PDB file of C-alpha atoms and ligand atoms in Angstrom:
ATOM      1  CA  MET A   1     125.890  28.449 164.145  1.00  0.00           C
ATOM      2  CA  ALA A   2     124.212  31.834 164.423  1.00  0.00           C
ATOM      3  CA  LEU A   3     120.826  32.875 165.766  1.00  0.00           C
ATOM      4  CA  THR A   4     119.542  36.063 164.165  1.00  0.00           C
ATOM      5  CA  PHE A   5     116.668  38.317 165.222  1.00  0.00           C
ATOM      6  CA  ASP A   6     115.075  40.750 162.768  1.00  0.00           C
ATOM      7  CA  ASP A   7     112.874  43.837 162.702  1.00  0.00           C
ATOM      8  CA  GLY A   8     113.512  45.115 166.249  1.00  0.00           C
ATOM      9  CA  PRO A   9     114.390  46.379 168.632  1.00  0.00           C
ATOM     10  CA  GLY A  10     110.949  46.224 170.200  1.00  0.00           C
ATOM     11  CA  GLU A  11     109.008  45.614 173.368  1.00  0.00           C
ATOM     12  CA  TYR A  12     110.275  42.035 173.857  1.00  0.00           C
ATOM     13  CA  THR A  13     113.940  42.669 173.093  1.00  0.00           C
ATOM     14  CA  ALA A  14     114.954  43.425 176.686  1.00  0.00           C
ATOM     15  CA  HIS A  15     113.554  40.084 177.807  1.00  0.00           C
ATOM     16  CA  LEU A  16     115.409  38.334 174.987  1.00  0.00           C
ATOM     17  CA  LEU A  17     118.667  39.975 176.068  1.00  0.00           C
ATOM     18  CA  ASP A  18     118.020  38.738 179.624  1.00  0.00           C
ATOM     19  CA  GLU A  19     117.503  35.191 178.352  1.00  0.00           C
ATOM     20  CA  LEU A  20     120.569  35.238 176.112  1.00  0.00           C
ATOM     21  CA  LYS A  21     122.681  36.574 178.956  1.00  0.00           C
ATOM     22  CA  GLN A  22     121.403  33.885 181.290  1.00  0.00           C
ATOM     23  CA  ALA A  23     122.284  31.230 178.693  1.00  0.00           C
ATOM     24  CA  ASP A  24     125.628  32.856 177.821  1.00  0.00           C
ATOM     25  CA  ALA A  25     124.675  32.885 174.124  1.00  0.00           C
ATOM     26  CA  ARG A  26     125.472  35.425 171.432  1.00  0.00           C
ATOM     27  CA  ALA A  27     123.075  36.489 168.666  1.00  0.00           C
ATOM     28  CA  THR A  28     122.922  38.921 165.764  1.00  0.00           C
ATOM     29  CA  PHE A  29     120.255  41.626 165.601  1.00  0.00           C
ATOM     30  CA  PHE A  30     119.211  42.910 162.175  1.00  0.00           C
ATOM     31  CA  MET A  31     117.549  46.137 163.226  1.00  0.00           C
ATOM     32  CA  LEU A  32     115.297  48.662 161.571  1.00  0.00           C
ATOM     33  CA  GLY A  33     116.668  52.176 161.819  1.00  0.00           C
ATOM     34  CA  GLN A  34     113.227  53.556 162.602  1.00  0.00           C
ATOM     35  CA  ASN A  35     113.102  51.438 165.801  1.00  0.00           C
ATOM     36  CA  VAL A  36     116.526  52.384 167.085  1.00  0.00           C
ATOM     37  CA  HIS A  37     115.905  55.796 168.599  1.00  0.00           C
ATOM     38  CA  ALA A  38     113.147  54.637 170.967  1.00  0.00           C
ATOM     39  CA  HIS A  39     115.385  51.778 172.184  1.00  0.00           C
ATOM     40  CA  ARG A  40     118.839  53.330 172.298  1.00  0.00           C
ATOM     41  CA  ASP A  41     119.534  51.730 175.680  1.00  0.00           C
ATOM     42  CA  LEU A  42     118.815  48.261 174.286  1.00  0.00           C
ATOM     43  CA  VAL A  43     121.039  48.820 171.278  1.00  0.00           C
ATOM     44  CA  ARG A  44     123.848  49.897 173.565  1.00  0.00           C
ATOM     45  CA  ARG A  45     123.216  46.875 175.766  1.00  0.00           C
ATOM     46  CA  MET A  46     123.384  44.474 172.786  1.00  0.00           C
ATOM     47  CA  ALA A  47     126.840  45.758 171.966  1.00  0.00           C
ATOM     48  CA  ALA A  48     127.993  45.616 175.592  1.00  0.00           C
ATOM     49  CA  GLU A  49     126.811  42.016 175.951  1.00  0.00           C
ATOM     50  CA  GLY A  50     128.663  40.732 172.901  1.00  0.00           C
ATOM     51  CA  HIS A  51     125.874  40.572 170.349  1.00  0.00           C
ATOM     52  CA  GLU A  52     126.286  41.726 166.784  1.00  0.00           C
ATOM     53  CA  LEU A  53     124.448  44.846 165.619  1.00  0.00           C
ATOM     54  CA  ALA A  54     123.417  44.684 161.974  1.00  0.00           C
ATOM     55  CA  ASN A  55     121.394  46.670 159.474  1.00  0.00           C
ATOM     56  CA  HIS A  56     117.959  45.614 158.162  1.00  0.00           C
ATOM     57  CA  SER A  57     117.044  48.939 156.459  1.00  0.00           C
ATOM     58  CA  TRP A  58     115.261  51.951 157.920  1.00  0.00           C
ATOM     59  CA  SER A  59     111.597  51.039 157.369  1.00  0.00           C
ATOM     60  CA  HIS A  60     111.519  47.525 155.867  1.00  0.00           C
ATOM     61  CA  PRO A  61     110.640  48.362 152.255  1.00  0.00           C
ATOM     62  CA  GLN A  62     110.976  46.012 149.311  1.00  0.00           C
ATOM     63  CA  LEU A  63     114.340  47.396 148.216  1.00  0.00           C
ATOM     64  CA  THR A  64     114.004  46.132 144.645  1.00  0.00           C
ATOM     65  CA  SER A  65     111.146  48.618 144.187  1.00  0.00           C
ATOM     66  CA  LEU A  66     113.259  51.621 145.314  1.00  0.00           C
ATOM     67  CA  SER A  67     115.692  53.732 143.322  1.00  0.00           C
ATOM     68  CA  SER A  68     119.377  53.131 144.050  1.00  0.00           C
ATOM     69  CA  ALA A  69     119.447  56.483 145.867  1.00  0.00           C
ATOM     70  CA  GLY A  70     116.478  55.304 147.942  1.00  0.00           C
ATOM     71  CA  VAL A  71     118.283  52.076 148.811  1.00  0.00           C
ATOM     72  CA  ARG A  72     121.422  53.954 149.837  1.00  0.00           C
ATOM     73  CA  SER A  73     119.362  56.234 152.058  1.00  0.00           C
ATOM     74  CA  GLN A  74     117.712  53.243 153.806  1.00  0.00           C
ATOM     75  CA  VAL A  75     121.155  51.807 154.520  1.00  0.00           C
ATOM     76  CA  ARG A  76     122.944  55.016 155.509  1.00  0.00           C
ATOM     77  CA  ARG A  77     120.297  56.356 157.888  1.00  0.00           C
ATOM     78  CA  THR A  78     120.212  53.032 159.739  1.00  0.00           C
ATOM     79  CA  GLN A  79     124.009  52.861 159.939  1.00  0.00           C
ATOM     80  CA  GLU A  80     123.976  56.334 161.461  1.00  0.00           C
ATOM     81  CA  ALA A  81     121.189  55.543 163.949  1.00  0.00           C
ATOM     82  CA  ILE A  82     122.902  52.375 165.223  1.00  0.00           C
ATOM     83  CA  LYS A  83     126.260  54.099 165.441  1.00  0.00           C
ATOM     84  CA  GLU A  84     124.764  57.065 167.249  1.00  0.00           C
ATOM     85  CA  ALA A  85     123.055  54.773 169.780  1.00  0.00           C
ATOM     86  CA  SER A  86     125.900  52.335 170.421  1.00  0.00           C
ATOM     87  CA  GLY A  87     129.151  53.599 168.947  1.00  0.00           C
ATOM     88  CA  VAL A  88     129.176  50.508 166.733  1.00  0.00           C
ATOM     89  CA  GLU A  89     129.013  50.676 162.953  1.00  0.00           C
ATOM     90  CA  PRO A  90     127.351  47.551 161.500  1.00  0.00           C
ATOM     91  CA  THR A  91     129.185  45.625 158.773  1.00  0.00           C
ATOM     92  CA  LEU A  92     126.356  43.288 157.712  1.00  0.00           C
ATOM     93  CA  PHE A  93     123.006  43.905 156.022  1.00  0.00           C
ATOM     94  CA  ARG A  94     119.934  41.728 155.613  1.00  0.00           C
ATOM     95  CA  PRO A  95     117.492  42.834 152.877  1.00  0.00           C
ATOM     96  CA  PRO A  96     113.842  42.944 154.012  1.00  0.00           C
ATOM     97  CA  TYR A  97     111.950  39.902 152.648  1.00  0.00           C
ATOM     98  CA  GLY A  98     115.319  38.701 151.320  1.00  0.00           C
ATOM     99  CA  ALA A  99     114.507  40.852 148.285  1.00  0.00           C
ATOM    100  CA  THR A 100     117.592  41.951 146.404  1.00  0.00           C
ATOM    101  CA  ASP A 101     119.241  41.841 142.989  1.00  0.00           C
ATOM    102  CA  ALA A 102     122.545  42.924 141.461  1.00  0.00           C
ATOM    103  CA  ARG A 103     121.589  46.619 141.349  1.00  0.00           C
ATOM    104  CA  VAL A 104     120.268  46.685 144.904  1.00  0.00           C
ATOM    105  CA  GLY A 105     123.240  44.694 146.214  1.00  0.00           C
ATOM    106  CA  LYS A 106     125.594  47.223 144.679  1.00  0.00           C
ATOM    107  CA  ALA A 107     123.654  50.135 146.192  1.00  0.00           C
ATOM    108  CA  ILE A 108     123.682  48.470 149.629  1.00  0.00           C
ATOM    109  CA  GLY A 109     127.447  48.030 149.431  1.00  0.00           C
ATOM    110  CA  MET A 110     127.641  45.563 152.346  1.00  0.00           C
ATOM    111  CA  PRO A 111     127.655  41.741 152.550  1.00  0.00           C
ATOM    112  CA  LEU A 112     124.062  40.470 152.415  1.00  0.00           C
ATOM    113  CA  ILE A 113     123.199  37.965 155.120  1.00  0.00           C
ATOM    114  CA  MET A 114     120.352  35.585 154.353  1.00  0.00           C
ATOM    115  CA  TRP A 115     119.539  32.434 156.365  1.00  0.00           C
ATOM    116  CA  SER A 116     119.645  28.648 156.167  1.00  0.00           C
ATOM    117  CA  VAL A 117     116.655  28.058 158.470  1.00  0.00           C
ATOM    118  CA  ASP A 118     113.553  30.238 158.308  1.00  0.00           C
ATOM    119  CA  SER A 119     111.589  29.672 161.508  1.00  0.00           C
ATOM    120  CA  LEU A 120     108.455  31.246 159.951  1.00  0.00           C
ATOM    121  CA  ASP A 121     107.868  32.598 163.455  1.00  0.00           C
ATOM    122  CA  TRP A 122     106.001  35.642 162.080  1.00  0.00           C
ATOM    123  CA  ARG A 123     103.366  33.278 160.699  1.00  0.00           C
ATOM    124  CA  TYR A 124     102.854  30.670 163.434  1.00  0.00           C
ATOM    125  CA  ARG A 125     103.498  32.621 166.678  1.00  0.00           C
ATOM    126  CA  SER A 126     103.797  29.335 168.579  1.00  0.00           C
ATOM    127  CA  VAL A 127     106.461  28.939 171.274  1.00  0.00           C
ATOM    128  CA  ALA A 128     106.466  25.148 170.885  1.00  0.00           C
ATOM    129  CA  ARG A 129     106.806  25.276 167.110  1.00  0.00           C
ATOM    130  CA  ASN A 130     109.463  28.010 167.209  1.00  0.00           C
ATOM    131  CA  ALA A 131     111.471  25.977 169.690  1.00  0.00           C
ATOM    132  CA  ARG A 132     111.120  22.720 167.760  1.00  0.00           C
ATOM    133  CA  VAL A 133     112.223  24.209 164.441  1.00  0.00           C
ATOM    134  CA  GLY A 134     115.103  26.141 165.984  1.00  0.00           C
ATOM    135  CA  VAL A 135     116.479  23.097 167.758  1.00  0.00           C
ATOM    136  CA  ARG A 136     115.954  20.434 165.081  1.00  0.00           C
ATOM    137  CA  GLU A 137     116.665  22.115 161.752  1.00  0.00           C
ATOM    138  CA  PRO A 138     120.037  23.863 162.032  1.00  0.00           C
ATOM    139  CA  ARG A 139     123.125  22.240 160.600  1.00  0.00           C
ATOM    140  CA  ARG A 140     126.731  23.206 161.151  1.00  0.00           C
ATOM    141  CA  ASP A 141     127.415  26.856 160.157  1.00  0.00           C
ATOM    142  CA  GLY A 142     123.691  27.515 159.943  1.00  0.00           C
ATOM    143  CA  VAL A 143     122.000  30.905 160.184  1.00  0.00           C
ATOM    144  CA  VAL A 144     118.541  30.797 161.777  1.00  0.00           C
ATOM    145  CA  LEU A 145     115.986  33.551 161.257  1.00  0.00           C
ATOM    146  CA  TYR A 146     113.681  34.753 164.054  1.00  0.00           C
ATOM    147  CA  HIS A 147     111.993  38.073 164.835  1.00  0.00           C
ATOM    148  CA  ASP A 148     112.368  39.635 168.271  1.00  0.00           C
ATOM    149  CA  ILE A 149     109.206  41.705 167.706  1.00  0.00           C
ATOM    150  CA  HIS A 150     107.080  38.592 168.351  1.00  0.00           C
ATOM    151  CA  GLU A 151     106.544  37.422 171.915  1.00  0.00           C
ATOM    152  CA  ALA A 152     106.395  33.716 170.993  1.00  0.00           C
ATOM    153  CA  SER A 153     109.814  33.970 169.350  1.00  0.00           C
ATOM    154  CA  VAL A 154     111.397  35.511 172.423  1.00  0.00           C
ATOM    155  CA  GLU A 155     109.691  32.965 174.679  1.00  0.00           C
ATOM    156  CA  ALA A 156     111.112  30.156 172.545  1.00  0.00           C
ATOM    157  CA  ALA A 157     114.664  31.511 172.594  1.00  0.00           C
ATOM    158  CA  PRO A 158     115.852  29.894 175.865  1.00  0.00           C
ATOM    159  CA  LYS A 159     114.525  26.519 174.715  1.00  0.00           C
ATOM    160  CA  VAL A 160     116.254  26.934 171.353  1.00  0.00           C
ATOM    161  CA  VAL A 161     119.555  27.861 172.960  1.00  0.00           C
ATOM    162  CA  ALA A 162     119.379  24.947 175.412  1.00  0.00           C
ATOM    163  CA  GLY A 163     118.420  22.477 172.686  1.00  0.00           C
ATOM    164  CA  LEU A 164     121.170  23.621 170.341  1.00  0.00           C
ATOM    165  CA  LYS A 165     123.750  23.393 173.107  1.00  0.00           C
ATOM    166  CA  ARG A 166     122.556  19.849 173.808  1.00  0.00           C
ATOM    167  CA  ARG A 167     123.164  19.095 170.128  1.00  0.00           C
ATOM    168  CA  GLY A 168     126.730  20.347 170.558  1.00  0.00           C
ATOM    169  CA  PHE A 169     126.428  23.683 168.783  1.00  0.00           C
ATOM    170  CA  THR A 170     128.275  26.826 169.764  1.00  0.00           C
ATOM    171  CA  LEU A 171     126.167  29.946 169.271  1.00  0.00           C
ATOM    172  CA  VAL A 172     128.152  32.747 167.691  1.00  0.00           C
ATOM    173  CA  THR A 173     127.456  36.007 165.903  1.00  0.00           C
ATOM    174  CA  VAL A 174     127.278  36.039 162.105  1.00  0.00           C
ATOM    175  CA  SER A 175     130.653  37.784 161.861  1.00  0.00           C
ATOM    176  CA  GLU A 176     132.162  35.136 164.119  1.00  0.00           C
ATOM    177  CA  LEU A 177     130.603  32.436 161.940  1.00  0.00           C
ATOM    178  CA  TYR A 178     132.426  33.857 158.901  1.00  0.00           C
ATOM    179  CA  GLN A 179     135.636  34.723 160.712  1.00  0.00           C
ATOM    180  CA  GLY A 180     138.617  34.338 158.415  1.00  0.00           C
ATOM    181  CA  LYS A 181     136.468  34.593 155.315  1.00  0.00           C
ATOM    182  CA  GLN A 182     136.446  37.805 153.295  1.00  0.00           C
ATOM    183  CA  LEU A 183     132.759  38.709 152.869  1.00  0.00           C
ATOM    184  CA  LYS A 184     132.168  40.751 149.729  1.00  0.00           C
ATOM    185  CA  PRO A 185     129.745  43.690 149.396  1.00  0.00           C
ATOM    186  CA  GLY A 186     126.588  42.792 147.487  1.00  0.00           C
ATOM    187  CA  ARG A 187     127.165  39.020 147.818  1.00  0.00           C
ATOM    188  CA  LEU A 188     124.755  36.680 149.580  1.00  0.00           C
ATOM    189  CA  TYR A 189     125.708  34.538 152.620  1.00  0.00           C
ATOM    190  CA  PRO A 190     125.200  31.704 153.345  1.00  0.00           C
ATOM    191  CA  LYS A 191     125.417  30.643 149.702  1.00  0.00           C
ATOM    192  CA  TRP A 192     121.945  31.331 148.343  1.00  0.00           C
TER     193      TRP A 192
HETATM  194 NI1   NI B   1     112.452  41.817 158.317  1.00  0.00          NI
END
């Protein structure tokens, strides 16, 4: 299964990378382009430590309210920022708020990665709750959504990783999860 962290990088991301390294676990980071420049070192470190770097738009707009040109700009500028910081060009996109449709999906032009477990960590900000949900709810091939911009989410991460390992899960990146499967641009994964 795959742990995913959205909306960073931010002030807690370095600590999260420390925890993931300690636990020998891989994650996928859906980053905002506007946050990349101030944290270029972290973005480079993610790549070096085996995590997946992925695109979550430039500034987190509701993409369905933008023109197709506006959508393409959100995607392209973030691709460029991540590539400039790390040398890695993302292949996966997660639409902010999960908001997309056929037109937006076509403008994005990348596979759209949703989730099977929403931790709702942005709402509850509770380490105990974040840990409980992240350990109990995932099923095989699951994709779990957290945000590394919230301290309680990062604090829960080592407990989540330990609990999932106890349940027998292997933590992989989203691309590793779908290895051998041809992901199509504009389509939603997991099945939505
Ligand atoms: Ni987001």
